[in-house]
Tab-separated table of C-alpha atoms (C1' of nucleotides) in Angstrom:
chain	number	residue	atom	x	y	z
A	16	UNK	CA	0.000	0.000	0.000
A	17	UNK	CA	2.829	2.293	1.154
A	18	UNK	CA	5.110	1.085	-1.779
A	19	UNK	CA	2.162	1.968	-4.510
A	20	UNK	CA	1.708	5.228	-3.285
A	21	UNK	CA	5.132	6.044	-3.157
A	22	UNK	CA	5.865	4.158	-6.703
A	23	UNK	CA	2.855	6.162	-8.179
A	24	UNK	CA	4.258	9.231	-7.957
A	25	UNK	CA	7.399	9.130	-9.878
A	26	UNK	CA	9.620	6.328	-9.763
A	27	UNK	CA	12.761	5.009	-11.123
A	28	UNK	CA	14.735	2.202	-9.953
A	29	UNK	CA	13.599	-1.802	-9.809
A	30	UNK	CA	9.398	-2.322	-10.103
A	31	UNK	CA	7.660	-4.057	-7.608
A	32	UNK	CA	7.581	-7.712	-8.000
A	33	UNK	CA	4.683	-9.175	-6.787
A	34	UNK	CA	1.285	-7.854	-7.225
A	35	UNK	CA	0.668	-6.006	-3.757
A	36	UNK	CA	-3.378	-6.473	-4.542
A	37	UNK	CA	-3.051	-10.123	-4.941
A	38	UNK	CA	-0.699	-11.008	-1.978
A	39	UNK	CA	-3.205	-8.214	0.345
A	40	UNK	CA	-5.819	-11.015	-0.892
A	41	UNK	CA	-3.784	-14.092	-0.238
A	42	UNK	CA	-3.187	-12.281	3.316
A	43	UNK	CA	-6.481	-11.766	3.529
A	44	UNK	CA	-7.477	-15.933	3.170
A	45	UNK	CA	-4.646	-16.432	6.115
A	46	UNK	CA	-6.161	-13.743	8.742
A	47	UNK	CA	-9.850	-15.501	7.595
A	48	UNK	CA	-9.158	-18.949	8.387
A	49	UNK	CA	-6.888	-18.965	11.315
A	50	UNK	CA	-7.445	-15.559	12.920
A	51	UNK	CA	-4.828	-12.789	14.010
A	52	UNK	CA	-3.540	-14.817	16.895
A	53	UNK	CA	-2.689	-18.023	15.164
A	54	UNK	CA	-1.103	-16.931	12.000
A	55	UNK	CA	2.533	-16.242	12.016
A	56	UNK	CA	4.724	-13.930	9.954
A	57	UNK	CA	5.824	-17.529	8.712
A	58	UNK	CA	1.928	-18.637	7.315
A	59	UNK	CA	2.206	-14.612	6.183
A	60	UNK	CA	5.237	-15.131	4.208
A	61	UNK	CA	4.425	-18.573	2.628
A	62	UNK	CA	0.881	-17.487	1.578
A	63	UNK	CA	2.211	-14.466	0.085
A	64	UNK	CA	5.182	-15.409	-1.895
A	65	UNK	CA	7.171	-12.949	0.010
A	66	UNK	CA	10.350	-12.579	1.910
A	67	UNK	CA	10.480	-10.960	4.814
A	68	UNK	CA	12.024	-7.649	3.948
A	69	UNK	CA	9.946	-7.253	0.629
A	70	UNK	CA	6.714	-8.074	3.609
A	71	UNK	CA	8.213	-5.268	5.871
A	72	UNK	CA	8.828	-2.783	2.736
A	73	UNK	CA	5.542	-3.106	1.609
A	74	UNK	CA	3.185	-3.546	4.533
A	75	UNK	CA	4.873	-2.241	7.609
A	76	UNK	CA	3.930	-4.614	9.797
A	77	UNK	CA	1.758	-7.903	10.741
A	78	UNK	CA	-1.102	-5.697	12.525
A	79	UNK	CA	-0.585	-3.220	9.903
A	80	UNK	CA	-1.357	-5.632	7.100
A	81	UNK	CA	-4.521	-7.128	9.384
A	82	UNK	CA	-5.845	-3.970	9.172
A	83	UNK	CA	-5.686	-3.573	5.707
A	84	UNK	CA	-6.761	-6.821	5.253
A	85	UNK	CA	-9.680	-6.082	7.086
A	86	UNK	CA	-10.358	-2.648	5.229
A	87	UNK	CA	-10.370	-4.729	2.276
A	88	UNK	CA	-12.499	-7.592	3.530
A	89	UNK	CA	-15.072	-4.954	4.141
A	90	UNK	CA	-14.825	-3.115	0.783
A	91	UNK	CA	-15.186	-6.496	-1.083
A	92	UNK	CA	-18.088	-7.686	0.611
A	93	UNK	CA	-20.101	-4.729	0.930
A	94	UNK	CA	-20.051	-4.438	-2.673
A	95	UNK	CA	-21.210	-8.324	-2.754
A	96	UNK	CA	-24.257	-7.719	-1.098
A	97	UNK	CA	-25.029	-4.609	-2.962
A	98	UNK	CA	-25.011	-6.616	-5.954
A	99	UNK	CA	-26.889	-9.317	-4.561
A	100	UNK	CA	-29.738	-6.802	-3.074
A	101	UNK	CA	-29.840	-5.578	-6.848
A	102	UNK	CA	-30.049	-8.675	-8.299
A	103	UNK	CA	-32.702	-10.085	-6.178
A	104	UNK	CA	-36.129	-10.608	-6.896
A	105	UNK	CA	-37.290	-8.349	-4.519
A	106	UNK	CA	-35.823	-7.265	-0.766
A	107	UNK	CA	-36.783	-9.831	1.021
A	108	UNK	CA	-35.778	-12.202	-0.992
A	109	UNK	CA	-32.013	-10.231	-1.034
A	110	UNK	CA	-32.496	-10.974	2.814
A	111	UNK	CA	-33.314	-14.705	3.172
A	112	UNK	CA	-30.269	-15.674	0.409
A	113	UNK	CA	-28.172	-13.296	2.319
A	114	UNK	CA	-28.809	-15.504	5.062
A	115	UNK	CA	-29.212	-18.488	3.736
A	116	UNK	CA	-25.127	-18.281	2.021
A	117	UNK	CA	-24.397	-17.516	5.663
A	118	UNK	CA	-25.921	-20.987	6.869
A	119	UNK	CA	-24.596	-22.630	3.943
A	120	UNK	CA	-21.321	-22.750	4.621
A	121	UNK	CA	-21.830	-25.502	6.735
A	122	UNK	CA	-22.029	-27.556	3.842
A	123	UNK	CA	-19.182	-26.854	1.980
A	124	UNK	CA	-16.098	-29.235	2.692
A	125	UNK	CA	-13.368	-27.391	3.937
A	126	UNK	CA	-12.978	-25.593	7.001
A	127	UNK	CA	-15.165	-22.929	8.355
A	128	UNK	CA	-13.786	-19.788	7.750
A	129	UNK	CA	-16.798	-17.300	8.663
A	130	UNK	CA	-16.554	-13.937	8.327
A	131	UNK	CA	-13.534	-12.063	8.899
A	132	UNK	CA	-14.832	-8.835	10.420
A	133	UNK	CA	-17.036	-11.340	13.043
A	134	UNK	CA	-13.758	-13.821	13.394
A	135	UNK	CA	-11.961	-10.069	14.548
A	136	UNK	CA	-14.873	-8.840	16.377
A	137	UNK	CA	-14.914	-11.657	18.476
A	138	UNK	CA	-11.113	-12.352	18.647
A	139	UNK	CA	-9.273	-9.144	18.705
A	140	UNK	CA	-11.559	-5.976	18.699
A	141	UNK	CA	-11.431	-5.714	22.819
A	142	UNK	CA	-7.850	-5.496	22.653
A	143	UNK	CA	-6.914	-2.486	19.866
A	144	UNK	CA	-8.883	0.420	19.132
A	145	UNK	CA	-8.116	0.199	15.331
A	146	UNK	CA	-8.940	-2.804	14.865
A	147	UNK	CA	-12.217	-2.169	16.942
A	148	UNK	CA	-12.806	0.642	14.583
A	149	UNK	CA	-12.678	-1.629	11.357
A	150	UNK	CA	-14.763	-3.730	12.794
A	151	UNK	CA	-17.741	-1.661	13.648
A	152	UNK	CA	-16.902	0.781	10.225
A	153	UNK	CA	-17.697	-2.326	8.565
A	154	UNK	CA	-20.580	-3.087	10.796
A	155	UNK	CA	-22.417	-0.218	9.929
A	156	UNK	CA	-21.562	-0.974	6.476
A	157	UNK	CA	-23.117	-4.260	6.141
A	158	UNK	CA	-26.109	-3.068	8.283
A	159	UNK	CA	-26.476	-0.554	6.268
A	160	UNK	CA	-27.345	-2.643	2.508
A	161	UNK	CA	-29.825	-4.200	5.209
A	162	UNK	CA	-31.606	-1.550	6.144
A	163	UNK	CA	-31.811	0.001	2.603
A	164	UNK	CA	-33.289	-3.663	1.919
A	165	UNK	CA	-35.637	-3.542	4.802
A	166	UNK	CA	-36.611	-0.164	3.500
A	167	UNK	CA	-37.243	-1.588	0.107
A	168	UNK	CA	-39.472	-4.171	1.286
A	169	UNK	CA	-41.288	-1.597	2.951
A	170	UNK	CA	-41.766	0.335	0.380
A	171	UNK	CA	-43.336	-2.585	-1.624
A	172	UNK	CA	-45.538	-3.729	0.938
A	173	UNK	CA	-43.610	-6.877	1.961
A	174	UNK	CA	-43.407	-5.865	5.175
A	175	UNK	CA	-45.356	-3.222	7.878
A	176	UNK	CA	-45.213	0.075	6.887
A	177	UNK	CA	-44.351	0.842	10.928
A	178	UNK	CA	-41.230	-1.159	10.905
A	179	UNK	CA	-38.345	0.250	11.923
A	180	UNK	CA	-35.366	-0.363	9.242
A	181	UNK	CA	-32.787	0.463	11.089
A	182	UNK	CA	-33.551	-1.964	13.764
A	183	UNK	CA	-34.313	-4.494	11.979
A	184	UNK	CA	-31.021	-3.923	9.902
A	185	UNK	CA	-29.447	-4.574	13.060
A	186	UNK	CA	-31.363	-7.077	13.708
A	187	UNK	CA	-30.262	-9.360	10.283
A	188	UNK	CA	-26.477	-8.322	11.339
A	189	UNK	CA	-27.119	-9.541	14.549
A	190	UNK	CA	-28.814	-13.272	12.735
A	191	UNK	CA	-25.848	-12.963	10.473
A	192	UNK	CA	-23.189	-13.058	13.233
A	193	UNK	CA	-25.098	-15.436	14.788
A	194	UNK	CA	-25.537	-18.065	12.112
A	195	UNK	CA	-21.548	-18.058	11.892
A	196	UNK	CA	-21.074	-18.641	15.053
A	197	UNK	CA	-23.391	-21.656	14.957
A	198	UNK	CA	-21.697	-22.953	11.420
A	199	UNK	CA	-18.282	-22.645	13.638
A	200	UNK	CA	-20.075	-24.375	16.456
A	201	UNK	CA	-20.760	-27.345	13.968
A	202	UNK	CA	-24.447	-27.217	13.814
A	203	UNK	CA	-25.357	-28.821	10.048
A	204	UNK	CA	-26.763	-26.465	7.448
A	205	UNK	CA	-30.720	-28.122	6.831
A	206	UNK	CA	-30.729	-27.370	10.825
A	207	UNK	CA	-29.123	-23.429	9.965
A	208	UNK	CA	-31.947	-23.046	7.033
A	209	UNK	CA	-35.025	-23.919	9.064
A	210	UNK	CA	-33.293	-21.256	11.621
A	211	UNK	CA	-33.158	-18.711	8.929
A	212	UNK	CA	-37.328	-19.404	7.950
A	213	UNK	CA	-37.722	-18.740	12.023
A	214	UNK	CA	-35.322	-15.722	11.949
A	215	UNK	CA	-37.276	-14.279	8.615
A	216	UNK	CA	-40.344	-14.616	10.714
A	217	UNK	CA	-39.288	-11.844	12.797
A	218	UNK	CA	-39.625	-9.360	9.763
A	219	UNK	CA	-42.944	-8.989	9.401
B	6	UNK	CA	-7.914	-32.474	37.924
B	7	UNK	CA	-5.587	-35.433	37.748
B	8	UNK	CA	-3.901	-34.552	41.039
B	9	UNK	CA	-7.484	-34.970	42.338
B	10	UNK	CA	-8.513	-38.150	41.574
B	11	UNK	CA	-4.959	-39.463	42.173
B	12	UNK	CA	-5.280	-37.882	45.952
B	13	UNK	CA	-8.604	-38.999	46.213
B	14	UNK	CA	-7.928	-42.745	46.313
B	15	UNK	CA	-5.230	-42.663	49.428
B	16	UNK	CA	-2.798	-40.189	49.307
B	17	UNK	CA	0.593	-39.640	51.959
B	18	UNK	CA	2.758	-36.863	51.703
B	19	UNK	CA	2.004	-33.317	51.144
B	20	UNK	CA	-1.719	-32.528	50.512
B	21	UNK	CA	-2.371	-29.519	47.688
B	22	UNK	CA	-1.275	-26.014	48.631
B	23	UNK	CA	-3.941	-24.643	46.437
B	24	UNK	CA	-7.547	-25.005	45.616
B	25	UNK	CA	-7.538	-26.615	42.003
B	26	UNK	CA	-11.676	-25.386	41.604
B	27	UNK	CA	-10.581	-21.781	42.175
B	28	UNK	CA	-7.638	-21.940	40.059
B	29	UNK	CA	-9.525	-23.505	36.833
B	30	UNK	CA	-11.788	-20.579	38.128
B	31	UNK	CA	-9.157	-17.984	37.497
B	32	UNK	CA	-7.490	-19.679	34.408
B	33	UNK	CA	-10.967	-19.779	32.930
B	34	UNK	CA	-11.399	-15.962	33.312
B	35	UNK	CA	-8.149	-15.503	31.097
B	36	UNK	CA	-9.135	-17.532	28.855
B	37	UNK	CA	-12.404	-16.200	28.615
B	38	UNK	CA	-11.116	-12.309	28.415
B	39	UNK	CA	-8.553	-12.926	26.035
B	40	UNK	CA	-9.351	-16.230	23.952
B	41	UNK	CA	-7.021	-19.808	23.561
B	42	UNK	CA	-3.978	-18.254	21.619
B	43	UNK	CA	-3.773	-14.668	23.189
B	44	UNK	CA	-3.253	-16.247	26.708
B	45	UNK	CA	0.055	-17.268	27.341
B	46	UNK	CA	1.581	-19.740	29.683
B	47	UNK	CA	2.761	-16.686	32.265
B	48	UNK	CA	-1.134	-15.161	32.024
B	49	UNK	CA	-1.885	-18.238	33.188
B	50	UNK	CA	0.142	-19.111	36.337
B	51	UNK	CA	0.018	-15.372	37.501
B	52	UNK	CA	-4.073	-15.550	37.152
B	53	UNK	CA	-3.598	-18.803	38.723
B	54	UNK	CA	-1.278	-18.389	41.855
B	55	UNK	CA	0.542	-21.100	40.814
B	56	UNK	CA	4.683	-21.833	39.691
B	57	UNK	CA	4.918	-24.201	36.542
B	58	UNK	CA	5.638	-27.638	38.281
B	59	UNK	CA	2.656	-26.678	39.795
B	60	UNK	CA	0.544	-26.242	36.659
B	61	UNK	CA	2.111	-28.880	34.859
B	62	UNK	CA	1.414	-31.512	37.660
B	63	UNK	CA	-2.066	-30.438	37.828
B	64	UNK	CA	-3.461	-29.791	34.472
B	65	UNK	CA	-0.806	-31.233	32.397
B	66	UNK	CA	-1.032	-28.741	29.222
B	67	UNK	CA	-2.498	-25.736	28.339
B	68	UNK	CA	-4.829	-26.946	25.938
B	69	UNK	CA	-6.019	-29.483	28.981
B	70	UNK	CA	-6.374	-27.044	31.363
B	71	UNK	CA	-8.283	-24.716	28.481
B	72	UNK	CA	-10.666	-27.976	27.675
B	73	UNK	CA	-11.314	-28.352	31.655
B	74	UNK	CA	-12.170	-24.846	31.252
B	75	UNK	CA	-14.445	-25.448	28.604
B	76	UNK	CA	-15.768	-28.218	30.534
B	77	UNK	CA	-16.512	-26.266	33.873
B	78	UNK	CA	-17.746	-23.339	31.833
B	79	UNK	CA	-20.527	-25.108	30.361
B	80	UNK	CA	-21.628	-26.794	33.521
B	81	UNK	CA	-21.752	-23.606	35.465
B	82	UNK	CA	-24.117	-21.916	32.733
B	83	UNK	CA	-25.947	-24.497	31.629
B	84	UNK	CA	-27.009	-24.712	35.307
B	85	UNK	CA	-27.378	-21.026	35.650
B	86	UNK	CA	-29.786	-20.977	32.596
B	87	UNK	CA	-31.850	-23.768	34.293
B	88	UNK	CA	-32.178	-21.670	37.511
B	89	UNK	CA	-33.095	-18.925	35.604
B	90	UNK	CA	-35.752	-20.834	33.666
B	91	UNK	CA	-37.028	-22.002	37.288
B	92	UNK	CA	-37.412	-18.717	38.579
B	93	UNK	CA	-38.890	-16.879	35.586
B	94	UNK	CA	-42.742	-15.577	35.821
B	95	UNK	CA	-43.004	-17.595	32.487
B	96	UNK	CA	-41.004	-19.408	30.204
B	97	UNK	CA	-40.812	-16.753	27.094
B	98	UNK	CA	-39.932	-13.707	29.952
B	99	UNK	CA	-36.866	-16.230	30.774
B	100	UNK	CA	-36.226	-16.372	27.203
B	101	UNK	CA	-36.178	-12.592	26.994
B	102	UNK	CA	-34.194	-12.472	30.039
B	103	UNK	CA	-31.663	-14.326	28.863
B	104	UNK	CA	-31.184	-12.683	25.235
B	105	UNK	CA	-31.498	-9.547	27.234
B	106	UNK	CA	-28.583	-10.477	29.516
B	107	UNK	CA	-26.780	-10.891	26.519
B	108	UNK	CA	-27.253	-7.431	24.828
B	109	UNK	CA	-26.599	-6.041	28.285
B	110	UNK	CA	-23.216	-6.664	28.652
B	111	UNK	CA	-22.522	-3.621	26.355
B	112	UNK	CA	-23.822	-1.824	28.829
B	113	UNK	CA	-20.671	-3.256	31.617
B	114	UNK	CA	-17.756	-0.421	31.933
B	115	UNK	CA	-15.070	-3.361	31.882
B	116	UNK	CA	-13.772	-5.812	28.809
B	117	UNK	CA	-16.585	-7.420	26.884
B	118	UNK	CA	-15.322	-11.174	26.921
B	119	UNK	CA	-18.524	-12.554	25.663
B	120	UNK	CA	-19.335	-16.424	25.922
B	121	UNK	CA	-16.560	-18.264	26.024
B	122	UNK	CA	-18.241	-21.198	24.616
B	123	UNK	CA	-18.946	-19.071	21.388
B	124	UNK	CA	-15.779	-17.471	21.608
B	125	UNK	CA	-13.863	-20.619	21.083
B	126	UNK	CA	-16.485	-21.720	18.263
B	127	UNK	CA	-14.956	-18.951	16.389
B	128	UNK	CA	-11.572	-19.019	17.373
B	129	UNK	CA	-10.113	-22.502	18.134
B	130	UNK	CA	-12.806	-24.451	17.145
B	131	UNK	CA	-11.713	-25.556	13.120
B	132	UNK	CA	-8.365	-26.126	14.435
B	133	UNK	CA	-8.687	-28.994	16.828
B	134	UNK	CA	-11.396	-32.040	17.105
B	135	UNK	CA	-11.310	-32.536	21.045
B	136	UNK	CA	-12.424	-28.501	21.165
B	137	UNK	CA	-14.580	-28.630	18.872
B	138	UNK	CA	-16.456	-31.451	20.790
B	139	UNK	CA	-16.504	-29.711	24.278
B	140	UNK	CA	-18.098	-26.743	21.766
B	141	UNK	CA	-21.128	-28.286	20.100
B	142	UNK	CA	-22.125	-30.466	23.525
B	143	UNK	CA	-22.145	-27.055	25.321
B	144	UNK	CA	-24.041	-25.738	22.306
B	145	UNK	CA	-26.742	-28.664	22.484
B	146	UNK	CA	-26.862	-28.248	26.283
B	147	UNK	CA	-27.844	-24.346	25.436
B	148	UNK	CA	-30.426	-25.201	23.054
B	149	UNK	CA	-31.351	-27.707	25.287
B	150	UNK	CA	-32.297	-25.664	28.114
B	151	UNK	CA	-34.123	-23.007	25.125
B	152	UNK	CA	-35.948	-25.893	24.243
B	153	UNK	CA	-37.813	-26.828	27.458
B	154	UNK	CA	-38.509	-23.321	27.808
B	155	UNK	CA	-39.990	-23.345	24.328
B	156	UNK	CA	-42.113	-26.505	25.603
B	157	UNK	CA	-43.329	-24.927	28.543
B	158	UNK	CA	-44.802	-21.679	26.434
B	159	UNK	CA	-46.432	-23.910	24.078
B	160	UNK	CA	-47.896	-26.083	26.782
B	161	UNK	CA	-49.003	-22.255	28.188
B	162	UNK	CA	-50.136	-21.101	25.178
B	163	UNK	CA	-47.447	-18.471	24.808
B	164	UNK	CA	-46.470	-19.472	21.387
B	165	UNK	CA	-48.782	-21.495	18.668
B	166	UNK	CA	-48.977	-25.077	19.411
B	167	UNK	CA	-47.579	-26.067	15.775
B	168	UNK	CA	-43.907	-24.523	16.703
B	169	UNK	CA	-41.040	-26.516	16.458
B	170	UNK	CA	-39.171	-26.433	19.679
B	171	UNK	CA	-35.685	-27.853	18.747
B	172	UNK	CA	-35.392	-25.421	15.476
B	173	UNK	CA	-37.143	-22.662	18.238
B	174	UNK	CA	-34.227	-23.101	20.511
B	175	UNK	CA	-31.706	-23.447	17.277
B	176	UNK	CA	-32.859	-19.761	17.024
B	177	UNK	CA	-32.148	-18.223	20.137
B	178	UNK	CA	-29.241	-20.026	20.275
B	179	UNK	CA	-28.147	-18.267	16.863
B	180	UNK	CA	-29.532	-15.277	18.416
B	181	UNK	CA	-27.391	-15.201	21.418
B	182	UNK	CA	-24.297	-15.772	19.753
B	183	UNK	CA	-25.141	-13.007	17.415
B	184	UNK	CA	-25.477	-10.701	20.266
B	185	UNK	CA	-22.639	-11.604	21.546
B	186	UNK	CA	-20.522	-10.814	18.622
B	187	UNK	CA	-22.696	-7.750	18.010
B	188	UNK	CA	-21.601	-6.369	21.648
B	189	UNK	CA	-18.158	-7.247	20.873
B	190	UNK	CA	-18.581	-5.162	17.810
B	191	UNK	CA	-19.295	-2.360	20.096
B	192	UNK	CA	-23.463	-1.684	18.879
B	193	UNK	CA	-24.610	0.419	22.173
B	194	UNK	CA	-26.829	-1.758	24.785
B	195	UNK	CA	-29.743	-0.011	24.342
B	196	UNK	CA	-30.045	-0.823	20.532
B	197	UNK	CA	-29.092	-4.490	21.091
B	198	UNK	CA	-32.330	-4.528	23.487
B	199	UNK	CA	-34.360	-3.431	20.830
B	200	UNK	CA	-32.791	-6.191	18.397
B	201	UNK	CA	-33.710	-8.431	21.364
B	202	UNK	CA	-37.601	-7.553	20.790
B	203	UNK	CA	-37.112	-7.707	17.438
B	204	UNK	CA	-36.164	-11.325	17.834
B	205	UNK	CA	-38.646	-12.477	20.313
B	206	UNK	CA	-41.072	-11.893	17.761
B	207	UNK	CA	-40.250	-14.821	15.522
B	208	UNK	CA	-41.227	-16.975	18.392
B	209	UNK	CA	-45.123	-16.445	17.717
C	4	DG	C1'	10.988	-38.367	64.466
C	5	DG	C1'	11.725	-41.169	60.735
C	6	DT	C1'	9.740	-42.485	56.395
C	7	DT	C1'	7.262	-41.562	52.486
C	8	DA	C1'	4.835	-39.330	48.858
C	9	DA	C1'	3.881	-35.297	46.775
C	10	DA	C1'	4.355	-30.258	45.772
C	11	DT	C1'	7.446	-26.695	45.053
C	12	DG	C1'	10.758	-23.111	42.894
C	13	DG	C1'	13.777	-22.354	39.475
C	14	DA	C1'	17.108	-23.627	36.104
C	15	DC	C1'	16.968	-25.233	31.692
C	16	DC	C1'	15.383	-26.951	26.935
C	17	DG	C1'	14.854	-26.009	21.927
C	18	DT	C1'	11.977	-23.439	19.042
C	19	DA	C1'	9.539	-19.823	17.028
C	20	DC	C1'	8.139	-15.386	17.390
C	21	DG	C1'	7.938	-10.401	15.251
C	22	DG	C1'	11.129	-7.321	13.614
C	23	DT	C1'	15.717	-5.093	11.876
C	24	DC	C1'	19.568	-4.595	8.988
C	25	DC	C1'	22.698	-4.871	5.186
C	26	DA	C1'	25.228	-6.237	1.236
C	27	DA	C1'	24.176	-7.843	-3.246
C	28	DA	C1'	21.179	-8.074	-7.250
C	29	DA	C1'	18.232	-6.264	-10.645
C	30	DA	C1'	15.500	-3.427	-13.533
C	31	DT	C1'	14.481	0.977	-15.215
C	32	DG	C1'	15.756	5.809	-17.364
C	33	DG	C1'	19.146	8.258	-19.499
D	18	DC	C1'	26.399	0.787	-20.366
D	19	DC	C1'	26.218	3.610	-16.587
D	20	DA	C1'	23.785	5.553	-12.684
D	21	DT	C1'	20.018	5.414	-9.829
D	22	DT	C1'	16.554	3.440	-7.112
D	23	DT	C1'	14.344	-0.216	-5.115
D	24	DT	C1'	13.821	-5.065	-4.221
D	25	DT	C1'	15.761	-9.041	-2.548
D	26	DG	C1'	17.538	-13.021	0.353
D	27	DG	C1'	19.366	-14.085	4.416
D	28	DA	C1'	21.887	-13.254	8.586
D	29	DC	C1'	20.857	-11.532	12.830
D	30	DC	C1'	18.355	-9.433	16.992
D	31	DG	C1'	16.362	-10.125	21.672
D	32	DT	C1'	12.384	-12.046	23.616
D	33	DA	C1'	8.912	-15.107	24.805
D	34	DC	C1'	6.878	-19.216	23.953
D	35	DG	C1'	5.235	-24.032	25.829
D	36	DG	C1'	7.247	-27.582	28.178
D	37	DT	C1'	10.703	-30.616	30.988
D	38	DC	C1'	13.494	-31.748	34.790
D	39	DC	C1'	15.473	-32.070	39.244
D	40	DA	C1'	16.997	-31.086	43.775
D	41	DT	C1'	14.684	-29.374	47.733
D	42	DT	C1'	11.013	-28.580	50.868
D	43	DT	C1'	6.973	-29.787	52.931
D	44	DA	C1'	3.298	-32.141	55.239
D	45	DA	C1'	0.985	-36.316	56.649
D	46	DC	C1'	1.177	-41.087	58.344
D	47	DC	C1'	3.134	-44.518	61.461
DNA sequence: GGTTAAATGGACCGTACGGTCCAAAAATGG
DNA sequence: CCATTTTTGGACCGTACGGTCCATTTAACC
C-alpha cells in the first residue's frame, strides 16, 4: 500500500515484483481462516510469496497488514451484497439468500472460515482500538445494505409500513453473526436453514 | 484435575497447597477475556497463583487445562440458565431475560469477553477435534435448556402449538451468539435490546 | 521423628516469534 | 552501459513461547 503510493508518484529504480493487490488477498485468506492470533509472519510469508524484507517494505507490519486486510475484507463484501440486493427478486428475498449463504457454509467441505470482520470482532476488537474501529466501520456498512433492503421491502408492501429499518437492519447483522457462530459451532446447514425461515419470521 | 482423583484414592505426603476449583476458576477468566492463543503460559500461572511444576502436575497442558475450562464453563451456565428458567414468571420472559442479559453486557464499563463457549467456536474451534467437541455439547446443552422453555410456552399457550421447539431453541441459540458478537462489535446496549424484541417476535 | 509421597521453585530446553539490517542483485531511465 | 533506485535473500536481533526436569522442601502417616 505504502510502496504503490510512493511508486505512483514518480519512480525510477527496480518495479515491484509481486502484485501487492493479490498477496493483500492471499493475506487476507490467512487472517480468515486462522485468525490474528494463530497466524505467524511464517503462514504470512508462505501465503504471500514474500520474503520478509519485501513483507516489511511493503506492509509495515503484521497488525498493519490485518488492518488492511480487514479494510479490504469490508470493501469487497459490501459491494457483494449490494449486488446481490440488486439482483434479487425483490428485498426480502435479497435478505433470506443473504442468510441463507451464511448458513450454507456448513455444507461446503473445507474448514469454516466465517466472516472475517465477526472472526476479529470476536477475537481481537477488545484489545486495539483500530482494529475495533474496522470492525464496527464495517458493521455499519453491512447493516447498512440491510436496512436500505428492509426499506425496500417496505416500500413494496412486503413488510409493515411501521417497521423500523434500522432496527431491523441490526437485527439481520445480529442473525448474520449469529448463524456463523453456529456454522463454527458445527451445527449442520438443513438445521441453519429452518433457523433462517424462524429468523425471517421476525420481519414482518 | 488429575492430582485430584490421584489424591482422592489414598494419598501420603504433602496434601495440595492450592484449591484446584478456584484456580480452573481464574485460568478460565483468562481464557475467557482474552481467547485460547492470546493467553500465554505466564497469564496463566500469575491468574492462577501457581509456579509451573505446579501447573504442569495439575493440568498437564495448556490446551487441557483450556478444555477443563471449557468443561466447567458449560456446567456452570448451563445450570445457571436452568435456575433462571425455574425462577422466571413464564417461560418466554426467561427467554427474553436471557437474550437480554446478553445485549446487556454492552452496557458493563469493563472488557466485553462474551461467551466463552462461542468465543472458542470462532476461534479454536476448526483447528482442533477434542475442542470442537466440548463446543457443540455445550451448544446442544444451550439449546437444550431453550428448548424446554420453548415446551413450557407452548404447553401455556405463549407461542402457537404447531412450533417446532428444537429449530425454536436453534434460534435463540443463533440469536445469542449473534449478540454476543454484536456487543463485541461495540453496537450500544440499548439498541441491542431493541434487536432483542425484534427477535422475540419470531417466536409467535 | 523417621519415612514416604507429593508439591514446590527455578534452572533449563529447543523453538519460534515479530522485527531489523545490510550487502548484493536487478531493472528501469538516461 | 552507466547511474540510480528499489527489491531481494538471508543473517541476525532479543524475547517469549510451551514444556521438561530435578533437587529441595513440605506435610501427613506410622
Amino acid at each position: 500500500m505504502d510502496c504503490t503510493v510512493q511508486n505512483a508518484g514518480m519512480q525510477t529504480g527496480r518495479p515491484l515484483e509481486f502484485d501487492p493487490q493479490l498477496a493483500l488477498d492471499a493475506a487476507m485468506g490467512v487472517f480468515w481462516q486462522r485468525g490474528f492470533e494463530a497466524t505467524s509472519l511464517s503462514d504470512l510469508l508462505a501465503a504471500m510469496g514474500l520474503s520478509k524484507s519485501s513483507f516489511y517494505n511493503a506492509f509495515g507490519s503484521k497488525q498493519q497488514l490485518f488492518e488492511a486486510c480487514l479494510v479490504r475484507f469490508r470493501g469487497r463484501h459490501v459491494e457483494r451484497m449490494r449486488e446481490m440486493l440488486r439482483s434479487a427478486a425483490s428485498a426480502l428475498a435479497f435478505v433470506r439468500e443473504m442468510l441463507l449463504t451464511n448458513a450454507r457454509e456448513a455444507r461446503e467441505p473445507g474448514p469454516r472460515r466465517g466472516c472475517l470482520i465477526m472472526n476479529t470482532a470476536t477475537e481481537f476488537a477488545g484489545r486495539d482500538a483500530a482494529v475495533a474501529a474496522c470492525v464496527a466501520d464495517a458493521a455499519r456498512d453491512f447493516a447498512g445494505v440491510f436496512r436500505t433492503a428492509i426499506e425496500m421491502a417496505r416500500e413494496h408492501g412486503e413488510i409493515p409500513r411501521e417497521a423500523d429499518p434500522e432496527v431491523l437492519a441490526r437485527y439481520l447483522l445480529t442473525t448474520m453473526a449469529g448463524l456463523r457462530t453456529m456454522v463454527k459451532a458445527g451445527l449442520p446447514a438443513d438445521e441453519l436453514e429452518k433457523v433462517v425461515e424462524v429468523a425471517m419470521g421476525a420481519l414482518h
